[in-house]
Amino acid sequence: FAKAFVLVQLSMLLVSTSTVLTQLHNEALPPHPHGASHYPALAPSHPQGHHHIPPPLPHHGHPHAPAPAPYHHPPTHAPAPAHPLPRPPFHFPRTLIAVQGVVYCKSCKYAGVDTLLGAAPVSGATVKLQCNNTKYPKEILSKTDKNGYFFVVAPKTITNYGAHKCKVSLVSSHIASCSKPSNLHYGLQGSPLRPEKPFTSDNVSYVLYTVGPFAFEPKCPL
């Protein structure tokens, strides 16, 4: 019984001594005003050889652009002309033809110059209509009136379909001081016919053509 009592006393002494040592240790440490500090935990390192897959980005619901329409090659067309094409000349039905024109005498001021400035009409001048669209050429002579105007009807064998083979030229002037034919508007070598308009005379249809105007050169004093 005495041994048991001694063991109990020793146990109590050890417990008291341990308690005193613990209190002394706590008093020796400096106080922590904000409580215990904790160091930030380090992120776990990934083992070598493994790649971190980023999380998918959030989807905001933006509308997708519509897919482009399939491309179709346009049909091949001839390119449009940069300028509109001129209208083709109007062709009259087949009719007889007549030709008109005026003959002048040039002014001495402009002798030898292709101009009619200061010119005066010549009456009684002779012109010739010549057509080469038949086996034998046709020639018709005509004279000018007091205004220098002439009007000649072609033979009935000549129609507007063959007018492009006709021409008119100067022949002579009854004025001695103005009798040299000039080539103004091809009065010397022959002028082609220019279609003007259709007309009717004595119930006969014609197409009227124009040439010239023509001119003779004057003899001017030196």
Short mmCIF file of C-alpha atoms in Angstrom, two decimals, residues 8-167:
data_model
loop_
_atom_site.label_atom_id
_atom_site.label_comp_id
_atom_site.label_asym_id
_atom_site.label_seq_id
_atom_site.Cartn_x
_atom_site.Cartn_y
_atom_site.Cartn_z
CA VAL A 8 0.62 8.39 -7.14
CA GLN A 9 2.62 11.19 -5.54
CA LEU A 10 5.32 10.91 -8.24
CA SER A 11 2.73 11.03 -11.05
CA MET A 12 1.16 14.15 -9.64
CA LEU A 13 4.58 15.77 -9.33
CA LEU A 14 5.37 15.04 -13.01
CA VAL A 15 2.07 16.49 -14.16
CA SER A 16 2.63 19.66 -12.10
CA THR A 17 6.14 20.05 -13.46
CA SER A 18 4.93 19.66 -17.10
CA THR A 19 2.24 22.28 -16.57
CA VAL A 20 4.71 24.78 -15.12
CA LEU A 21 7.16 24.27 -18.02
CA THR A 22 4.39 24.83 -20.59
CA GLN A 23 3.35 28.11 -18.97
CA LEU A 24 6.95 29.33 -18.87
CA HIS A 25 7.39 28.54 -22.59
CA ASN A 26 4.25 30.44 -23.60
CA GLU A 27 5.28 33.49 -21.60
CA ALA A 28 8.70 33.55 -23.28
CA LEU A 29 7.17 33.89 -26.85
CA PRO A 30 6.31 37.47 -28.13
CA PRO A 31 2.61 38.27 -28.36
CA HIS A 32 0.87 38.24 -31.82
CA PRO A 33 -1.44 41.25 -32.08
CA HIS A 34 -3.31 39.97 -35.10
CA GLY A 35 -3.37 36.38 -34.29
CA ALA A 36 -1.29 33.73 -35.82
CA SER A 37 0.24 34.51 -39.21
CA HIS A 38 -0.09 32.04 -41.98
CA TYR A 39 2.20 31.86 -44.95
CA PRO A 40 0.40 31.62 -48.32
CA ALA A 41 0.13 28.14 -49.55
CA LEU A 42 2.17 27.44 -52.63
CA ALA A 43 0.35 26.29 -55.71
CA PRO A 44 0.98 22.68 -56.37
CA SER A 45 3.57 22.21 -59.05
CA HIS A 46 2.63 20.16 -62.05
CA PRO A 47 4.76 17.25 -62.91
CA GLN A 48 7.08 17.60 -65.90
CA GLY A 49 5.73 16.46 -69.24
CA HIS A 50 2.11 17.48 -68.61
CA HIS A 51 0.51 20.59 -70.17
CA HIS A 52 -2.15 22.53 -68.45
CA ILE A 53 -5.24 22.82 -70.65
CA PRO A 54 -6.80 26.30 -70.23
CA PRO A 55 -10.46 26.36 -69.40
CA PRO A 56 -12.77 27.24 -72.30
CA LEU A 57 -13.60 30.91 -72.75
CA PRO A 58 -17.10 31.94 -71.81
CA HIS A 59 -19.52 32.16 -74.71
CA HIS A 60 -21.24 35.54 -74.96
CA GLY A 61 -23.75 34.63 -77.60
CA HIS A 62 -22.43 36.88 -80.42
CA PRO A 63 -24.20 36.18 -83.70
CA HIS A 64 -22.07 34.48 -86.30
CA ALA A 65 -21.50 36.18 -89.64
CA PRO A 66 -23.60 34.57 -92.37
CA ALA A 67 -21.77 32.20 -94.60
CA PRO A 68 -20.89 33.78 -97.98
CA ALA A 69 -23.19 32.91 -100.82
CA PRO A 70 -21.72 30.52 -103.37
CA TYR A 71 -20.03 32.38 -106.23
CA HIS A 72 -21.51 31.90 -109.64
CA HIS A 73 -19.65 33.04 -112.73
CA PRO A 74 -21.74 35.62 -114.58
CA PRO A 75 -22.66 34.81 -118.15
CA THR A 76 -20.19 36.09 -120.66
CA HIS A 77 -21.43 39.10 -122.60
CA ALA A 78 -19.70 41.34 -125.07
CA PRO A 79 -18.47 44.54 -123.33
CA ALA A 80 -20.65 47.57 -123.84
CA PRO A 81 -19.06 50.16 -126.15
CA ALA A 82 -17.57 53.22 -124.42
CA HIS A 83 -19.55 55.44 -126.80
CA PRO A 84 -22.92 54.65 -128.34
CA LEU A 85 -22.66 53.42 -131.89
CA PRO A 86 -23.95 55.84 -134.54
CA ARG A 87 -27.28 55.02 -136.03
CA PRO A 88 -27.08 53.50 -139.50
CA PRO A 89 -28.10 55.91 -142.26
CA PHE A 90 -31.72 55.83 -143.26
CA HIS A 91 -32.24 54.17 -146.62
CA PHE A 92 -35.07 55.53 -148.72
CA PRO A 93 -37.02 53.16 -150.95
CA ARG A 94 -35.80 52.97 -154.52
CA THR A 95 -36.67 56.28 -156.20
CA LEU A 96 -35.33 58.69 -158.81
CA ILE A 97 -32.84 61.36 -157.82
CA ALA A 98 -32.38 65.11 -158.26
CA VAL A 99 -29.38 67.26 -157.33
CA GLN A 100 -29.12 70.89 -156.25
CA GLY A 101 -26.29 73.34 -155.50
CA VAL A 102 -25.00 76.91 -155.75
CA VAL A 103 -22.06 78.37 -157.69
CA TYR A 104 -20.11 81.49 -156.64
CA CYS A 105 -17.29 83.72 -157.83
CA LYS A 106 -14.65 84.25 -155.18
CA SER A 107 -13.59 87.68 -153.98
CA CYS A 108 -10.21 88.96 -155.14
CA LYS A 109 -9.37 89.43 -151.46
CA TYR A 110 -9.54 85.67 -150.95
CA ALA A 111 -8.39 84.42 -154.35
CA GLY A 112 -6.71 81.04 -154.03
CA VAL A 113 -8.15 80.51 -150.52
CA ASP A 114 -10.79 77.87 -149.79
CA THR A 115 -13.42 80.25 -148.48
CA LEU A 116 -16.56 81.97 -149.75
CA LEU A 117 -16.08 85.17 -147.73
CA GLY A 118 -17.05 88.07 -149.99
CA ALA A 119 -18.08 85.71 -152.82
CA ALA A 120 -20.92 86.52 -155.24
CA PRO A 121 -23.27 84.07 -156.98
CA VAL A 122 -22.66 83.36 -160.65
CA SER A 123 -25.62 83.16 -163.02
CA GLY A 124 -25.41 81.12 -166.21
CA ALA A 125 -22.58 78.88 -164.96
CA THR A 126 -22.60 75.31 -166.28
CA VAL A 127 -22.30 72.24 -164.06
CA LYS A 128 -22.22 68.55 -164.96
CA LEU A 129 -23.87 65.56 -163.27
CA GLN A 130 -22.05 62.35 -164.19
CA CYS A 131 -23.11 58.85 -163.08
CA ASN A 132 -21.01 55.75 -163.73
CA ASN A 133 -23.31 53.03 -162.45
CA THR A 134 -24.37 51.81 -165.89
CA LYS A 135 -22.47 50.32 -168.80
CA TYR A 136 -22.25 53.75 -170.42
CA PRO A 137 -21.69 56.79 -168.17
CA LYS A 138 -24.56 59.26 -168.03
CA GLU A 139 -23.90 63.01 -168.16
CA ILE A 140 -26.43 65.78 -167.60
CA LEU A 141 -25.58 69.50 -167.91
CA SER A 142 -27.37 72.23 -166.02
CA LYS A 143 -27.08 76.03 -165.72
CA THR A 144 -27.39 78.26 -162.69
CA ASP A 145 -30.04 80.95 -162.27
CA LYS A 146 -29.47 84.56 -161.19
CA ASN A 147 -28.86 83.38 -157.63
CA GLY A 148 -26.23 80.89 -158.75
CA TYR A 149 -28.61 78.02 -157.93
CA PHE A 150 -28.95 74.92 -160.10
CA PHE A 151 -31.32 71.97 -160.00
CA VAL A 152 -30.85 68.88 -162.15
CA VAL A 153 -32.90 65.70 -162.44
CA ALA A 154 -30.96 62.53 -163.16
CA PRO A 155 -32.04 60.14 -165.95
CA LYS A 156 -34.70 57.63 -165.00
CA THR A 157 -32.12 54.85 -165.25
CA ILE A 158 -30.40 56.34 -162.17
CA THR A 159 -31.99 55.74 -158.78
CA ASN A 160 -30.94 56.49 -155.24
CA TYR A 161 -29.49 52.97 -155.01
CA GLY A 162 -26.79 54.04 -157.48
CA ALA A 163 -26.38 57.65 -156.36
CA HIS A 164 -23.06 56.85 -154.69
CA LYS A 165 -21.61 56.42 -158.18
CA CYS A 166 -22.63 59.93 -159.24
CA LYS A 167 -20.78 63.25 -158.84
#
